[in-house]
Amino acid sequence: MDDLGFILGSYVVTFGSISLYVASVVRRSRRAGRDVPREQRPWT
Amino acid sequence: MTTTSERNVTGTSFTRGLGIVTLLGIVLLVVLGLFVSPADVNQGESVRIMYAHVPGAWLAYLAFVVTGISSAAYLWKRTRSLTWDRIAGASAEVGVLFMGISLVTGSLWGRITWGTYWTWDARLTTTAFLFVTYVGYLAVRGLGGSHHQRARRSAVLALLAVLEIPLVHFSVRLWNTLHQEASVAGRGTDVTMDGLMLFSLFLGVIVFTLMYVWLVLHRQRALALQDMVEDSGLDAALAARRAEAVV
């Protein structure tokens, strides 16, 4: 495969950026969740 | 009150199940996309980038359409609720992520196929414009004001921004462009793709859709928590001011 670097790079960019976004969402929700009692969360 | 060690703040049994299925789908997509599906007759090995690029672009469109519909639902008096606003915001954020992925992976594919990372072609330029528009939308959401002020101004902007999507989609027909027309759902569709390639592409769309649902559910719940925290902070500040006034 001549273009292996570009092909692998596209998968790394795709799933790497999604992983970073997931980590950011989890971090922000945990931070906000510290101050909100569980019984006030409509989805629980 | 909750404890600081709480790990699963916005999750439910549904999102946990969805997350597991999505992860399995990602593994299958990577295996199929990188190792199992064949090389294309014209594109060669670079077709493997399509299994991330095309679903990213389609899901970005879907995310921005959901943002538009949720914004309309917020503006309509009968269905006015901040939940719609949060879904709109969460969907736009995920849409920007997917559109960014689509731009970068498309650029890597362009380097192999066209010999350049970027050209000011109609499809690429309109896509970049759409991306910048929604980055602007997210910036507008971050401006000050009450929750309803935020919701109203961003809903109006979302309804204008969603009009760009047909322009991006049909840019390959409206102007001369390097970017090819739709391979699967185009005019007079006559799909000539290899079965495994087509399966990998559809698997990519399904996996990205599951990811989208998971991300939007968690993000809109995180936004709800942030709104609750801001509201409780405002209530506390008002109570403190009232107490000072009494003294």
XYZ file of C-alpha atoms in Angstrom:
291
model
C 0.000 0.000 0.000
C 1.712 3.191 -1.194
C -0.667 5.506 0.628
C -0.835 3.626 3.912
C 0.056 6.712 5.963
C -2.840 8.733 4.537
C -5.301 5.859 4.943
C -4.291 5.052 8.516
C -4.138 8.774 9.276
C -7.753 9.210 8.221
C -8.875 6.489 10.663
C -6.706 7.887 13.449
C -8.129 11.392 12.878
C -11.700 10.052 12.765
C -11.737 7.852 15.831
C -9.130 9.891 17.717
C -11.166 13.098 17.469
C -14.384 11.270 18.404
C -12.607 9.776 21.452
C -11.376 13.211 22.523
C -14.885 14.628 22.133
C -16.385 11.762 24.183
C -13.798 12.422 26.926
C -14.683 16.129 26.884
C -18.450 15.411 27.146
C -17.929 12.979 30.029
C -15.645 15.432 31.848
C -18.091 18.333 31.471
C -21.076 16.236 32.586
C -19.208 14.943 35.646
C -18.229 18.466 36.603
C -21.798 19.757 36.275
C -23.228 16.589 37.861
C -21.355 17.241 41.127
C -23.777 20.083 41.924
C -27.029 18.484 40.763
C -28.693 15.871 42.974
C -29.500 12.599 41.233
C -33.249 12.993 41.908
C -33.275 16.241 39.913
C -32.027 14.569 36.745
C -35.015 13.737 34.547
C -33.330 10.747 32.889
C -32.570 8.813 36.115
C -26.314 15.420 46.817
C -24.156 13.433 44.488
C -20.651 12.409 45.297
C -17.576 13.573 43.430
C -16.720 9.961 42.631
C -19.870 9.465 40.535
C -18.746 8.236 37.141
C -21.885 7.769 35.112
C -23.699 11.099 35.340
C -25.572 11.266 32.033
C -25.817 7.553 31.238
C -28.772 5.168 31.423
C -29.043 1.458 30.716
C -30.142 2.390 27.170
C -27.073 4.557 26.481
C -24.786 1.899 27.988
C -26.236 -0.743 25.662
C -26.041 1.664 22.740
C -22.413 2.442 23.595
C -21.440 -1.234 23.618
C -23.160 -1.900 20.264
C -21.474 1.211 18.799
C -18.020 0.129 19.974
C -18.500 -3.317 18.436
C -19.646 -1.622 15.220
C -16.540 0.584 15.180
C -14.267 -2.459 15.524
C -16.101 -4.230 12.676
C -15.975 -1.086 10.507
C -12.219 -0.681 11.006
C -11.562 -4.357 10.233
C -13.758 -4.300 7.126
C -12.603 -0.876 5.970
C -8.874 -1.449 6.400
C -8.377 -5.178 5.840
C -11.335 -7.027 4.333
C -13.013 -4.839 1.695
C -11.299 -4.836 -1.711
C -9.447 -1.962 -3.378
C -11.442 0.065 -5.913
C -10.763 -0.282 -9.664
C -10.322 3.498 -10.061
C -9.459 4.802 -6.589
C -7.249 1.917 -5.513
C -6.602 1.598 -1.772
C -7.688 5.195 -1.104
C -11.321 4.038 -1.248
C -10.803 2.840 2.354
C -10.906 6.476 3.468
C -14.474 6.673 2.091
C -15.778 4.431 4.906
C -15.039 7.255 7.359
C -15.401 10.257 5.031
C -18.861 9.570 3.550
C -20.632 8.598 6.822
C -19.042 11.646 8.483
C -20.477 13.957 5.816
C -23.936 12.351 5.824
C -24.204 12.399 9.599
C -23.077 16.033 9.691
C -25.960 16.875 7.329
C -28.346 14.885 9.540
C -27.044 16.609 12.673
C -27.563 20.068 11.171
C -31.065 19.157 9.969
C -31.910 17.933 13.498
C -30.564 21.247 14.814
C -32.897 23.078 12.412
C -35.951 20.984 13.316
C -35.280 21.281 17.066
C -34.817 25.030 16.683
C -38.154 25.308 14.855
C -39.764 23.245 17.625
C -38.359 25.678 20.201
C -39.600 28.741 18.315
C -43.095 27.283 17.875
C -45.057 28.353 20.944
C -46.919 25.053 21.374
C -43.721 23.040 21.691
C -41.470 25.666 23.272
C -39.094 23.943 25.655
C -35.427 24.370 26.512
C -35.025 20.643 25.852
C -35.391 21.405 22.121
C -32.751 24.094 22.431
C -30.345 21.698 24.133
C -30.945 19.015 21.499
C -30.244 21.666 18.831
C -27.004 22.704 20.550
C -25.839 19.144 21.162
C -26.642 18.095 17.597
C -24.805 21.103 16.128
C -21.724 20.315 18.231
C -21.670 16.693 17.035
C -22.358 17.883 13.480
C -19.340 20.194 13.593
C -17.212 17.287 14.817
C -18.390 15.017 11.982
C -18.074 17.769 9.381
C -14.507 18.439 10.580
C -13.737 14.716 10.263
C -15.222 14.693 6.786
C -13.126 17.710 5.741
C -9.868 16.250 7.064
C -10.428 12.732 5.698
C -11.552 14.226 2.365
C -8.387 16.290 2.314
C -6.241 13.165 2.874
C -8.158 11.356 0.120
C -7.687 14.388 -2.166
C -3.930 14.293 -1.567
C -3.810 10.711 -2.866
C -6.296 11.105 -5.717
C -5.938 14.708 -6.877
C -2.395 15.316 -5.660
C -3.434 18.178 -3.381
C -4.884 18.488 0.122
C -7.175 21.337 -0.824
C -8.579 23.105 -3.827
C -11.186 25.874 -3.962
C -13.627 23.575 -5.648
C -17.421 24.182 -5.320
C -18.118 21.213 -3.024
C -15.070 21.792 -0.827
C -15.653 25.519 -0.541
C -19.369 25.238 0.301
C -18.602 22.479 2.823
C -15.951 24.634 4.493
C -18.444 27.514 4.566
C -21.057 25.243 6.196
C -18.482 24.152 8.789
C -17.554 27.750 9.626
C -21.242 28.723 9.829
C -21.926 26.090 12.499
C -18.753 26.974 14.399
C -20.251 30.490 14.445
C -23.573 29.047 15.618
C -21.789 27.394 18.567
C -20.029 30.682 19.336
C -23.397 32.485 19.373
C -24.737 29.878 21.800
C -21.899 30.767 24.137
C -22.849 34.453 24.352
C -24.360 35.749 27.585
C -28.017 36.135 28.540
C -30.752 33.938 29.954
C -31.368 30.403 28.729
C -34.366 31.557 26.667
C -32.416 34.457 25.127
C -29.706 31.969 24.109
C -32.320 29.587 22.739
C -34.168 32.244 20.720
C -31.161 33.815 18.994
C -29.492 30.488 18.240
C -32.764 29.009 16.915
C -33.112 31.851 14.416
C -29.507 31.377 13.312
C -29.981 27.596 12.983
C -33.003 28.079 10.711
C -30.900 30.284 8.422
C -27.850 28.019 8.534
C -29.772 24.866 7.584
C -30.567 26.477 4.211
C -26.908 25.999 3.256
C -27.209 22.203 3.240
C -28.990 21.893 -0.147
C -26.416 24.274 -1.595
C -23.574 22.025 -0.394
C -25.298 18.831 -1.493
C -26.193 20.046 -4.977
C -22.971 22.020 -5.524
C -21.588 19.081 -7.539
C -24.440 19.526 -10.047
C -24.663 23.312 -10.004
C -21.003 23.987 -10.743
C -18.085 22.294 -12.443
C -16.272 20.474 -9.690
C -13.554 17.928 -9.075
C -15.713 16.199 -6.471
C -17.704 13.303 -7.899
C -21.495 13.079 -7.683
C -23.181 10.730 -5.213
C -22.112 7.129 -5.874
C -24.974 5.391 -4.065
C -27.974 7.726 -3.925
C -27.426 9.792 -7.027
C -29.547 10.562 -10.104
C -30.864 7.429 -11.836
C -29.019 5.393 -9.232
C -27.293 2.392 -10.708
C -25.076 1.080 -7.964
C -22.091 -0.728 -9.419
C -20.070 -1.049 -6.224
C -18.718 -4.363 -4.996
C -21.061 -5.926 -2.421
C -18.493 -5.839 0.388
C -17.613 -2.209 -0.351
C -21.295 -1.270 -0.295
C -21.784 -3.203 2.959
C -18.779 -1.429 4.548
C -20.173 1.938 3.498
C -23.624 1.200 4.927
C -22.057 -0.213 8.084
C -20.162 3.083 8.395
C -23.399 5.037 8.115
C -25.102 2.826 10.735
C -22.135 3.041 13.137
C -21.888 6.823 12.741
C -25.655 7.106 13.299
C -25.400 5.101 16.543
C -22.451 7.268 17.606
C -24.460 10.390 16.801
C -27.430 9.261 18.933
C -25.143 8.318 21.841
C -23.230 11.606 21.684
C -26.340 13.802 21.388
C -28.085 12.038 24.289
C -25.089 12.529 26.569
C -24.310 16.060 25.423
C -27.856 17.370 25.760
C -28.034 15.875 29.282
C -24.711 17.541 30.124
C -26.152 20.841 28.838
C -29.239 20.316 31.039
C -26.957 19.804 34.055
C -24.995 22.963 33.200
C -28.261 24.935 32.951
C -29.388 23.565 36.339
C -26.068 24.550 37.915
C -26.342 28.072 36.462
C -29.947 28.371 37.700
C -29.024 27.211 41.228
C -26.096 29.656 41.254
C -28.450 32.474 40.252
C -30.964 31.464 42.946
C -28.199 31.437 45.567
C -26.954 34.870 44.466
C -30.499 36.300 44.622
C -31.030 34.810 48.088
C -27.742 36.342 49.250
C -28.747 39.780 47.889
C -32.143 39.544 49.628
C -30.440 38.591 52.877
C -28.108 41.610 52.568
C -31.099 43.886 51.902
C -32.857 42.654 55.053
C -29.773 43.281 57.184
